[in-house]
DNA sequence: CTGAAAGCGCTTACAG
DNA sequence: CTGAAAGCGCTTACAG
């Protein structure tokens, strides 16, 4: 079914049929009626590709690139993006990179080919000069051609709009709260150091401790997953030296894994050891004890990043940074340190 | 940057440039080299819309419609779809209906306009004649025009490929296992009855009980969410009559909410009451006690549904149904009934 | 308000 | 193997 067939059925020209259906220009009521009826009758569905090609408007799709929709952190943000997109009749093209930097760049390229109206990059970038250059080379022509880019949790040299959780400040505030509980001896379960989010949270936590004159004793590195947190916690416990009284996992996903590892090792939380995470993904309220964390409004962040991308660019073309404060939420997984 | 510019830069015709880049036809090596160099130099990115319009192949996108990516059940399946799509260089257009039947049909229409190669419908359909008719009217012309449709958890009159979890058999097996633990007095926390999945699980559970000569005493209906499970459990406890010894929530998401409600009410699980769910979403292993459930291989199901959609249709054009067995996994949330 | 026509950026028979 | 040209299905100045 093409528009041409609809026009013929309605006895009008192609141009009139197009205008009647899109409502851009005035069309005589009876003609519009005939066209609509013909379209209904034939079950006409416009070809979005032809529309995108012919019109200046471009198409109604946005691209969303994240590390993994299966991860509750990204699922939360994606959910917010979906909600906002639905309200604006936008279709979302979703890409999961599974944390492969090269794949992320390839997806941007595919999204450019699709002439996506906007590209949303969700989740920490990689601290890697070559990768950054390649990414910029991909993004710059896209933006120059009118494409919109907005990111979550990413430091950009480029002028793109950003939703930036205050990772550093949040981690520092968490450290302060933990110190206030009486802890002096900390370990961090950390993720891949090339992720900027990891670096920021680690730095912030260190700063928070330093403000109280405390030095972070130990950092164990793990994968950015539940299993990574589990393994890191086991490694921490296996080490011969005295155990810290409090452990900070840089993401809730890791913290959940760590909690399981502690339980398996017979370490009571928080009696023997306190545990905290970051993000406030839904699951942390369901575990026992519920996890102390730094809460980020994930769904909202998703809504905000797409709003940022779609807003009419400021005359100056300056990029905007929306800072998202992280709120420390003390729950059952943290308490006073055990008396030694 | 258009192909035309690339051709000019390389000093060849448009046709040759196209062929050199797509590798469909033989092109003299030196020419191919020049075209590639020119494309690189100019940062050429093909226009997918023009390609889709001009070629018979159609575009490399598939549509994925689910109720909500924010829900771990759908996130799990979506994750599997994404993985498989990535391997085949396919882009996924994601749609969340937030359980509005009308929105689902609207999305199918949008996906048709995008000329998606395949449309994947994930999650229970609605038992509603008018809706089914409208959906079929949308899908039928799409399939006739060569579109591929595959669904998860959906009864179809239409001939579409289906990944079908054995909801009924799984629930029946669960009931048998629970009876084997000694329970005789059951309640079910159920979801919206118009969802076929709910109906199937409820029926199966009843059948499983019936096989042991037991009648289901109580069904409490709730929303298909964590909060719905929480509310339903509260309602169950609030009822004056004697409490059942074992509760089955038709989805894990609801079961997690119910577990929280029981805890809040001081009901010990499983000492005072056993609790089971269905799906085996990741979170159920993290809660305390971990939930007994009927396990479904979510990621795999995602991979299978897209594989089904993309496979070359059988000569007979018959639809295929892939039955997925649910495995009862007994965990800490179920035990012997309390002695009365 | 309406229509004939050009053009969006490609692919692909069809000749050479 | 290569090129000129038609055509994919629309939108939108440009005349009327």
PDB file of N, CA and C (backbone and C1' of nucleotides) in Angstrom, chain B residues 3 18-19 22 44 50-51 54, chain C residues 8-15:
ATOM      1  N   UNK B   3      26.756   9.269  -1.114  1.00  0.00           N
ATOM      2  CA  UNK B   3      27.525   8.325  -1.908  1.00  0.00           C
ATOM      3  C   UNK B   3      28.023   9.021  -3.175  1.00  0.00           C
ATOM      4  N   UNK B  18      28.685   2.371  -5.029  1.00  0.00           N
ATOM      5  CA  UNK B  18      27.741   1.559  -4.262  1.00  0.00           C
ATOM      6  C   UNK B  18      28.213   0.114  -4.199  1.00  0.00           C
ATOM      7  N   UNK B  19      28.581  -0.408  -5.348  1.00  0.00           N
ATOM      8  CA  UNK B  19      29.007  -1.812  -5.389  1.00  0.00           C
ATOM      9  C   UNK B  19      30.306  -2.034  -4.628  1.00  0.00           C
ATOM     10  N   UNK B  22      29.399  -2.126  -0.909  1.00  0.00           N
ATOM     11  CA  UNK B  22      28.550  -3.222  -0.455  1.00  0.00           C
ATOM     12  C   UNK B  22      29.111  -4.590  -0.764  1.00  0.00           C
ATOM     13  N   UNK B  44      32.158   9.062   5.216  1.00  0.00           N
ATOM     14  CA  UNK B  44      30.850   8.718   4.650  1.00  0.00           C
ATOM     15  C   UNK B  44      30.099   7.710   5.506  1.00  0.00           C
ATOM     16  N   UNK B  50      17.580   5.590   2.791  1.00  0.00           N
ATOM     17  CA  UNK B  50      17.703   5.474   1.339  1.00  0.00           C
ATOM     18  C   UNK B  50      17.977   4.027   0.958  1.00  0.00           C
ATOM     19  N   UNK B  51      18.818   3.391   1.766  1.00  0.00           N
ATOM     20  CA  UNK B  51      19.138   1.989   1.479  1.00  0.00           C
ATOM     21  C   UNK B  51      17.896   1.113   1.584  1.00  0.00           C
ATOM     22  N   UNK B  54      15.600   1.768  -1.365  1.00  0.00           N
ATOM     23  CA  UNK B  54      16.062   1.339  -2.678  1.00  0.00           C
ATOM     24  C   UNK B  54      16.253  -0.171  -2.792  1.00  0.00           C
TER      25      UNK B  54
ATOM     26  P    DC C   8      18.290  16.461  -3.907  1.00  0.00           P
ATOM     27  O5'  DC C   8      18.114  15.653  -2.560  1.00  0.00           O
ATOM     28  C5'  DC C   8      17.348  16.164  -1.471  1.00  0.00           C
ATOM     29  C4'  DC C   8      16.931  14.987  -0.628  1.00  0.00           C
ATOM     30  C3'  DC C   8      17.960  13.865  -0.664  1.00  0.00           C
ATOM     31  O3'  DC C   8      18.824  13.992   0.452  1.00  0.00           O
ATOM     32  C1'  DC C   8      15.702  13.036  -0.925  1.00  0.00           C
ATOM     33  P    DG C   9      20.404  13.962   0.198  1.00  0.00           P
ATOM     34  O5'  DG C   9      20.723  12.410   0.090  1.00  0.00           O
ATOM     35  C5'  DG C   9      20.361  11.560   1.160  1.00  0.00           C
ATOM     36  C4'  DG C   9      20.519  10.131   0.724  1.00  0.00           C
ATOM     37  C3'  DG C   9      21.860   9.802   0.067  1.00  0.00           C
ATOM     38  O3'  DG C   9      22.374   8.654   0.700  1.00  0.00           O
ATOM     39  C1'  DG C   9      20.087   9.050  -1.283  1.00  0.00           C
ATOM     40  P    DC C  10      23.741   8.018   0.426  1.00  0.00           P
ATOM     41  O5'  DC C  10      23.259   6.545   0.337  1.00  0.00           O
ATOM     42  C5'  DC C  10      23.434   5.743  -0.784  1.00  0.00           C
ATOM     43  C4'  DC C  10      22.201   4.879  -0.887  1.00  0.00           C
ATOM     44  C3'  DC C  10      22.435   3.688  -1.784  1.00  0.00           C
ATOM     45  O3'  DC C  10      22.596   2.527  -0.959  1.00  0.00           O
ATOM     46  C1'  DC C  10      20.470   4.899  -2.436  1.00  0.00           C
ATOM     47  P    DT C  11      23.310   1.260  -1.544  1.00  0.00           P
ATOM     48  O5'  DT C  11      22.203   0.629  -2.508  1.00  0.00           O
ATOM     49  C5'  DT C  11      21.026   0.078  -1.938  1.00  0.00           C
ATOM     50  C4'  DT C  11      20.210  -0.552  -3.048  1.00  0.00           C
ATOM     51  C3'  DT C  11      20.902  -1.683  -3.790  1.00  0.00           C
ATOM     52  O3'  DT C  11      19.905  -2.678  -4.041  1.00  0.00           O
ATOM     53  C1'  DT C  11      20.271  -0.014  -5.319  1.00  0.00           C
ATOM     54  P    DT C  12      20.283  -4.164  -4.355  1.00  0.00           P
ATOM     55  O5'  DT C  12      19.848  -4.270  -5.879  1.00  0.00           O
ATOM     56  C5'  DT C  12      18.607  -3.705  -6.296  1.00  0.00           C
ATOM     57  C4'  DT C  12      18.561  -3.682  -7.796  1.00  0.00           C
ATOM     58  C3'  DT C  12      19.404  -4.760  -8.471  1.00  0.00           C
ATOM     59  O3'  DT C  12      18.701  -5.208  -9.615  1.00  0.00           O
ATOM     60  C1'  DT C  12      20.046  -2.674  -9.281  1.00  0.00           C
ATOM     61  P    DA C  13      18.493  -6.760  -9.842  1.00  0.00           P
ATOM     62  O5'  DA C  13      19.122  -7.007 -11.259  1.00  0.00           O
ATOM     63  C5'  DA C  13      18.338  -7.517 -12.267  1.00  0.00           C
ATOM     64  C4'  DA C  13      17.476  -6.469 -12.940  1.00  0.00           C
ATOM     65  C3'  DA C  13      17.579  -6.520 -14.465  1.00  0.00           C
ATOM     66  O3'  DA C  13      16.359  -6.225 -15.089  1.00  0.00           O
ATOM     67  C1'  DA C  13      18.473  -4.466 -13.654  1.00  0.00           C
ATOM     68  P    DC C  14      16.174  -6.708 -16.600  1.00  0.00           P
ATOM     69  O5'  DC C  14      17.015  -5.636 -17.424  1.00  0.00           O
ATOM     70  C5'  DC C  14      16.754  -4.232 -17.261  1.00  0.00           C
ATOM     71  C4'  DC C  14      17.664  -3.488 -18.210  1.00  0.00           C
ATOM     72  C3'  DC C  14      18.187  -4.332 -19.367  1.00  0.00           C
ATOM     73  O3'  DC C  14      17.807  -3.731 -20.592  1.00  0.00           O
ATOM     74  C1'  DC C  14      19.979  -3.212 -18.266  1.00  0.00           C
ATOM     75  P    DA C  15      18.251  -4.320 -21.983  1.00  0.00           P
ATOM     76  O5'  DA C  15      19.185  -3.119 -22.409  1.00  0.00           O
ATOM     77  C5'  DA C  15      20.371  -3.412 -23.038  1.00  0.00           C
ATOM     78  C4'  DA C  15      21.294  -2.234 -22.941  1.00  0.00           C
ATOM     79  C3'  DA C  15      22.446  -2.356 -23.935  1.00  0.00           C
ATOM     80  O3'  DA C  15      22.718  -1.131 -24.541  1.00  0.00           O
ATOM     81  C1'  DA C  15      23.289  -2.293 -21.706  1.00  0.00           C
TER      82       DA C  15
END
